[in-house]
C-alpha positions as CSV (number, residue, x, y, z in Angstrom):
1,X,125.6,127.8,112.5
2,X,122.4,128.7,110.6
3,X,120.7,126.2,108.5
4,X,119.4,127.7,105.4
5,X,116.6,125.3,103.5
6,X,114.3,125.3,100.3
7,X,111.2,124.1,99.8
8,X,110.5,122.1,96.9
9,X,107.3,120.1,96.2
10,X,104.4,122.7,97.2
11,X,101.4,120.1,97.0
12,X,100.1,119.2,100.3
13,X,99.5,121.8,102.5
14,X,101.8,119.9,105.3
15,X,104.7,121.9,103.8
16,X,102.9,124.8,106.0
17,X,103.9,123.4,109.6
18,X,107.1,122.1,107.7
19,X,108.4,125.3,106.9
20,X,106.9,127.2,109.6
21,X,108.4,125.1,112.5
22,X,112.1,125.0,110.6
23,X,111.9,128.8,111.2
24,X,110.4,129.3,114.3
25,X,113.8,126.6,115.2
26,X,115.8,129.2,113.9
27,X,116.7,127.8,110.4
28,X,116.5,130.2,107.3
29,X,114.0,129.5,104.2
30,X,116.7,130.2,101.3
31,X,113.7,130.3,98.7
32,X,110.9,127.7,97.5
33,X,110.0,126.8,93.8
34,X,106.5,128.2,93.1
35,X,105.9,124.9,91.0
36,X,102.4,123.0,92.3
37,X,99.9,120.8,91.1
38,X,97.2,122.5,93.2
39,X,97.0,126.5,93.1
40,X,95.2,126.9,96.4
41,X,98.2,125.2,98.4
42,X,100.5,127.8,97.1
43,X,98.1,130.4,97.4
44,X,98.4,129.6,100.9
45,X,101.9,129.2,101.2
46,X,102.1,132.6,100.2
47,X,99.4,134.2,102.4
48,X,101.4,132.6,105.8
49,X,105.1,133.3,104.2
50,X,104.7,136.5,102.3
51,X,108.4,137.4,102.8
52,X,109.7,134.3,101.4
53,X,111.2,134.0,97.9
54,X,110.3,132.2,94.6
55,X,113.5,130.5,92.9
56,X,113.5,128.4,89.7
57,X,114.3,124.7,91.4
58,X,116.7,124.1,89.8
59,X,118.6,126.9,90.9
60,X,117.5,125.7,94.5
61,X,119.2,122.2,93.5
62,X,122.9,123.8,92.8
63,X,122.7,126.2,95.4
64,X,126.1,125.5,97.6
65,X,124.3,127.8,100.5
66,X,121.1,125.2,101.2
67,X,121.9,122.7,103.3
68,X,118.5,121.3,103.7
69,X,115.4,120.4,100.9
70,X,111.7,120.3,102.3
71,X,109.5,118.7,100.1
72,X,105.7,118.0,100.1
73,X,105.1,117.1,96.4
74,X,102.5,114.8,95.3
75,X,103.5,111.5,96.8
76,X,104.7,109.6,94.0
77,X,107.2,112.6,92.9
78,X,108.5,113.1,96.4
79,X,111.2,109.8,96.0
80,X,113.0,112.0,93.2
81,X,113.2,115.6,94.7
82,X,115.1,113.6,97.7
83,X,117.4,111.7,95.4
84,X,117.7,114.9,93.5
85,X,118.6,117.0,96.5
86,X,121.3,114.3,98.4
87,X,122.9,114.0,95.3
88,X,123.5,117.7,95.1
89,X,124.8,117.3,99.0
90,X,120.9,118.1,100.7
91,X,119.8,116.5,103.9
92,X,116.2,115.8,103.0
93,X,112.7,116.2,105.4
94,X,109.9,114.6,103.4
95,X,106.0,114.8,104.3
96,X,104.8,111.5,104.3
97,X,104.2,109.2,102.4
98,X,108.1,109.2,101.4
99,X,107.2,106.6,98.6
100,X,104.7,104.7,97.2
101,X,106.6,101.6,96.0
102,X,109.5,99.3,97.8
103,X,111.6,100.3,94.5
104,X,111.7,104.2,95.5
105,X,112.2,102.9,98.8
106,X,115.3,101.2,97.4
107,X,116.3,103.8,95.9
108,X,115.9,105.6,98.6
109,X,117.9,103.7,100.8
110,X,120.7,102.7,97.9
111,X,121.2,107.2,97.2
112,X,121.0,107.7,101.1
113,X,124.0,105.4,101.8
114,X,126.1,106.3,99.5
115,X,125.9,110.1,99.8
116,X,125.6,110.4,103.6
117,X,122.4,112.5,103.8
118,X,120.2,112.7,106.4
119,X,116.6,111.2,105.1
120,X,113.8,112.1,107.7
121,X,110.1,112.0,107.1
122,X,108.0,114.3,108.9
123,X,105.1,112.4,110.8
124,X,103.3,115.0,111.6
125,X,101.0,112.9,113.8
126,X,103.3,112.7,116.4
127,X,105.8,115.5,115.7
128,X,103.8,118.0,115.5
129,X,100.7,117.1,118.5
130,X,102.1,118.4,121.9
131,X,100.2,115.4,123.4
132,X,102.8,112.9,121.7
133,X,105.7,114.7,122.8
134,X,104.1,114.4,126.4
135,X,103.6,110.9,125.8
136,X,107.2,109.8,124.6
137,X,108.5,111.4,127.8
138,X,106.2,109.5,130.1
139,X,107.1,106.6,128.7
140,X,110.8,107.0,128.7
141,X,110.1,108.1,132.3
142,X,108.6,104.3,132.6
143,X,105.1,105.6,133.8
144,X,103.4,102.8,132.0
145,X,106.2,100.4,132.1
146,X,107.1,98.5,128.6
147,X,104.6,99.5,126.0
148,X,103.5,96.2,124.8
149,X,100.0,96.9,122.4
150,X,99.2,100.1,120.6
151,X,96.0,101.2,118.7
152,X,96.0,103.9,116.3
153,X,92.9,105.4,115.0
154,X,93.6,108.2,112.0
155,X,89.9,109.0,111.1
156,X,90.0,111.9,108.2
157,X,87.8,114.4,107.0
158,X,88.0,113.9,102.7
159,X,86.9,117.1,101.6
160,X,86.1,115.7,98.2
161,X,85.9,119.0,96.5
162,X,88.8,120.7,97.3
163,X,91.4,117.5,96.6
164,X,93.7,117.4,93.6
165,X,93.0,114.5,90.7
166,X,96.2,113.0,91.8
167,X,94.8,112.1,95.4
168,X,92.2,110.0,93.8
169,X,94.4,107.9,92.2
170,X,96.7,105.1,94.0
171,X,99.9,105.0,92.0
172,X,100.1,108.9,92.5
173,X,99.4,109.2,96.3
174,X,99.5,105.5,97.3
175,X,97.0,104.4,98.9
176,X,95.3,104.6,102.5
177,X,98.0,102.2,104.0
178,X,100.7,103.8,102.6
179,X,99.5,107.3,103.3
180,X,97.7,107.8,106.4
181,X,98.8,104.5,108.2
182,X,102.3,105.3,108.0
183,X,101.8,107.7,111.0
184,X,100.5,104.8,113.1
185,X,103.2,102.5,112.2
186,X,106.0,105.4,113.3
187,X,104.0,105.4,116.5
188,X,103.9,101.6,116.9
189,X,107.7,101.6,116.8
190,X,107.9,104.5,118.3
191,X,106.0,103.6,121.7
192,X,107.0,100.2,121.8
193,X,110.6,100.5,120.9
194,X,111.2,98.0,118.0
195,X,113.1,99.1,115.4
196,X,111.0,97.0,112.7
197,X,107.9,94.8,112.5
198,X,106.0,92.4,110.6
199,X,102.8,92.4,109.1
200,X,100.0,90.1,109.8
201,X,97.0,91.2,108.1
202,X,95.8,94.1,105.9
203,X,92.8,95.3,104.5
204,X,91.4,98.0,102.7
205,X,87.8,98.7,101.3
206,X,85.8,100.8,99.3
207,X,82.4,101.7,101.6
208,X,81.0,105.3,100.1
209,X,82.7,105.9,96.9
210,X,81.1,103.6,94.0
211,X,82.1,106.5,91.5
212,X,85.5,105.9,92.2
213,X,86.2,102.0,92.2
214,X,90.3,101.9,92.2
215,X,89.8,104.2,96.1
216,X,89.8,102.7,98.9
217,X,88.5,105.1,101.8
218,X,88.9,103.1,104.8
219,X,91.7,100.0,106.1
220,X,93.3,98.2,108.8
221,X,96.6,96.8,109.7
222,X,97.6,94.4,112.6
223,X,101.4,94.1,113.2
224,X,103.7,92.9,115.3
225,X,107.4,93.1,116.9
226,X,109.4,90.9,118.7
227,X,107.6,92.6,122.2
228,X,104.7,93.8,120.6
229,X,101.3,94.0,119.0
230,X,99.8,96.9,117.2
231,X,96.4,97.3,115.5
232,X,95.5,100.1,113.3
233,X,92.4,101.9,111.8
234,X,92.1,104.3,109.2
235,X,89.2,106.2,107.4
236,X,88.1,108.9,105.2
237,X,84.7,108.9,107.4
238,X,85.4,112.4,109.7
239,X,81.6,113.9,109.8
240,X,81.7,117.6,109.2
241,X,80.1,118.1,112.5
242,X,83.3,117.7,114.3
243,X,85.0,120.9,114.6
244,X,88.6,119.3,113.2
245,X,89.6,117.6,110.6
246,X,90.2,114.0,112.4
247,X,89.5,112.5,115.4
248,X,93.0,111.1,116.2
249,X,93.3,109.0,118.9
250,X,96.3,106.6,120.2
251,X,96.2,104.1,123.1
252,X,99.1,102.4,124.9
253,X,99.2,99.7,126.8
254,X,102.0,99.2,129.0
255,X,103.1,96.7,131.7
256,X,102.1,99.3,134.0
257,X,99.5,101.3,133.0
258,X,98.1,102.9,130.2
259,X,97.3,106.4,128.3
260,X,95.1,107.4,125.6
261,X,95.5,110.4,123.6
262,X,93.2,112.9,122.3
263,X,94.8,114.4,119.7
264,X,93.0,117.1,117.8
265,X,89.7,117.3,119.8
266,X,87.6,116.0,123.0
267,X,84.2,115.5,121.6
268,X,81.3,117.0,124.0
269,X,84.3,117.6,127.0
270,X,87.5,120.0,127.3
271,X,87.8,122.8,124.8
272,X,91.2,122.6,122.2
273,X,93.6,119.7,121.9
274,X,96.2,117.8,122.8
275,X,94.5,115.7,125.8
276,X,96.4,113.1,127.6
277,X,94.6,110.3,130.0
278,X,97.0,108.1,131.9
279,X,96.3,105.2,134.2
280,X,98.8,103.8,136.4
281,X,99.0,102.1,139.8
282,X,98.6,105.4,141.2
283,X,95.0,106.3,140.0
284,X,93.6,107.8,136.7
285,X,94.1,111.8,135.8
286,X,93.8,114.5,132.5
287,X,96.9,116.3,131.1
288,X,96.5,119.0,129.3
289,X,99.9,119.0,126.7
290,X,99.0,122.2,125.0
291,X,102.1,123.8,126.4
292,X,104.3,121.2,126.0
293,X,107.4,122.3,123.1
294,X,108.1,120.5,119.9
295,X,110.7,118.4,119.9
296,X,111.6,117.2,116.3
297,X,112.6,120.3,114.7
298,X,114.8,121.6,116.6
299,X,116.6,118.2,116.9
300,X,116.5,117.9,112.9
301,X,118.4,121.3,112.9
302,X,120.8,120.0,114.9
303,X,121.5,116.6,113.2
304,X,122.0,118.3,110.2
305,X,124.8,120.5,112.0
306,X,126.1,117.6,113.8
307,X,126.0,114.5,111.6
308,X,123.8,112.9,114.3
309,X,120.3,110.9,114.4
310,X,118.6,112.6,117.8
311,X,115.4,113.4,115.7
312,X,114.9,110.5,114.2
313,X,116.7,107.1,114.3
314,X,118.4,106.6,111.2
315,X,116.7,104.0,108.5
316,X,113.7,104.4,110.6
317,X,111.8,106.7,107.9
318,X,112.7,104.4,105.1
319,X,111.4,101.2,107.6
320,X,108.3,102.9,108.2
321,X,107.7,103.5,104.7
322,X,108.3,100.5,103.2
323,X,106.0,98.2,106.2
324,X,102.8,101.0,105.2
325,X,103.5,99.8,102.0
326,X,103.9,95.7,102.3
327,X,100.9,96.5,104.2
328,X,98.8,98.6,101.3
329,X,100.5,95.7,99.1
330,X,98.5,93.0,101.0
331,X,95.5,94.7,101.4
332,X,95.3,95.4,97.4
333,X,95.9,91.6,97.1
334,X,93.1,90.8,99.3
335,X,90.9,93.2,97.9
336,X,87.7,92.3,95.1
């Protein structure tokens, strides 16, 4: 069966590698609402899917034929579209953040359960970097043994002027916490295996922005699970020197051994992305994960056919979503 899907919510430019990977999986774009808070986002949209279709979304909304809704609107509209779309019978992929309160998580979780709609969130931070997808299967192979600590760095580049009002402004995007971090908590559970954690400390600050007092442009997180530790760093710092937009990096520390990812780029050393290091009893050696396939798509597809969880455990979007925000919540309390 094909899936056919919409694409609602055109204001981050993740909706790119949302839609794009949906149909290089085989699923069918059934039309996307033209409706943006930032013209340059659809004027890309456009330029990479010329052959796709404008619809009122409305008319997307009641369409029997679309089984799945996409969305990528500005963060604090995203909690809506979804309860919009499983009310109408969607399954829903979100870019993250999927909220930015624990009420729309509620909401999120209260609509979820009682339609029976699949809810994923598309962290593209590990679903959409070949290394990741090289590292999940070395650890489920036990190369490192049990993954015990984590550290995720998620440095960004802010490109000031080309960012919307609305990303300047916490109760419309959320905060750093709840945006950015929310990839390094799915990874933390992820890796290690928990299916929730706790916080233990949270910060946030406001180091090269005096203009804008209410953003904060860099914060940390240390959490922890019944087997685990995780710290986490986040910044709006990326120099323009480096030739991507973020110097992600994730290490792993296992019983065994331990890997480091390169994400997006190996400063000074090997040319394009994706670089793996791992460490085990056996010595020290360099993967290169550019070839490895995408996992998470595909499997989406297929849960939606199936009525299954193989892309994502279910709850587990919703979980990650509501610790990024306890832990923007505690920062913002800790915060002058």
């Amino acid at each position: 069966m094909t899936i056919r899907f919409a694409a609602i919510g055109l204001d981050h430019r993740h909706i790119y590698h949302m839609v794009g990977e949906l149909l290089a999986s085989g699923a069918v774009c059934a039309g996307y609402c033209p409706q943006t808070s930032d013209p340059r986002v659809l004027e890309g949209f456009q330029e990479r899917f010329p052959d796709l279709t404008p619809r009122p979304r409305e008319a997307l909304f009641d369409d029997p034929g679309v089984q799945v809704v996409l969305s990528a609107a500005i963060p604090a509209d995203r909690p809506a579209i979804a309860i919009r779309a499983m009310r109408a019978g969607k399954d829903v992929m979100l870019d993250k953040p999927g909220a930015v309160s624990l009420e729309q998580v509620a909401a999120l979780e209260q609509v979820a359960a009682q339609t029976g709609r699949l809810l994923s969130i598309c962290f593209s931070e590990r679903f959409v970097v070949r290394a990741c997808e090289t590292a999940s299967r070395l650890v489920a192979e036990g190369a490192i043994g049990r993954v015990v600590q984590t550290t995720g760095l998620g440095p960004h580049r802010l490109n000031r002027a080309i960012r919307p009002e609305w990303f300047f402004r916490p109760e419309t995007f959320g905060g750093i916490l709840t945006d950015i971090a929310s990839h390094q908590i799915d990874q933390f559970l992820h890796f290690t295996g928990s299916e929730t954690a706790r916080i233990l400390a949270a910060a946030t600050a406001n180091r090269a922005l005096p203009d804008i007092p209410a953003f904060r442009d860099t914060g940390d997180i240390l959490l922890e699970s019944a087997g685990a530790r995780g710290f986490i760093r986040v910044d709006w710092f990326t120099p323009d020197g480096l030739p991507t937009w973020g110097d992600g990096r994730l290490f792993l520390t296992g019983t065994e051994g331990t890997i480091e990812l390169r994400k997006y780029v190996d400063p000074a050393g090997r040319p394009g992305a994706d670089h793996l290091f791992l460490c085990d009893r056996h010595g020290t050696r360099h993967i290169d994960c550019s070839a490895e396939p995408l996992s998470y798509f595909p499997r989406f597809l297929a849960d939606v056919q199936d009525r299954s969880h193989t892309a994502m455990p279910q709850g587990h979007a919703l979980r990650v979503t509501r610790l990024a925000i306890e832990a923007q919540n505690l920062a913002d309390g800790g915060t002058e």
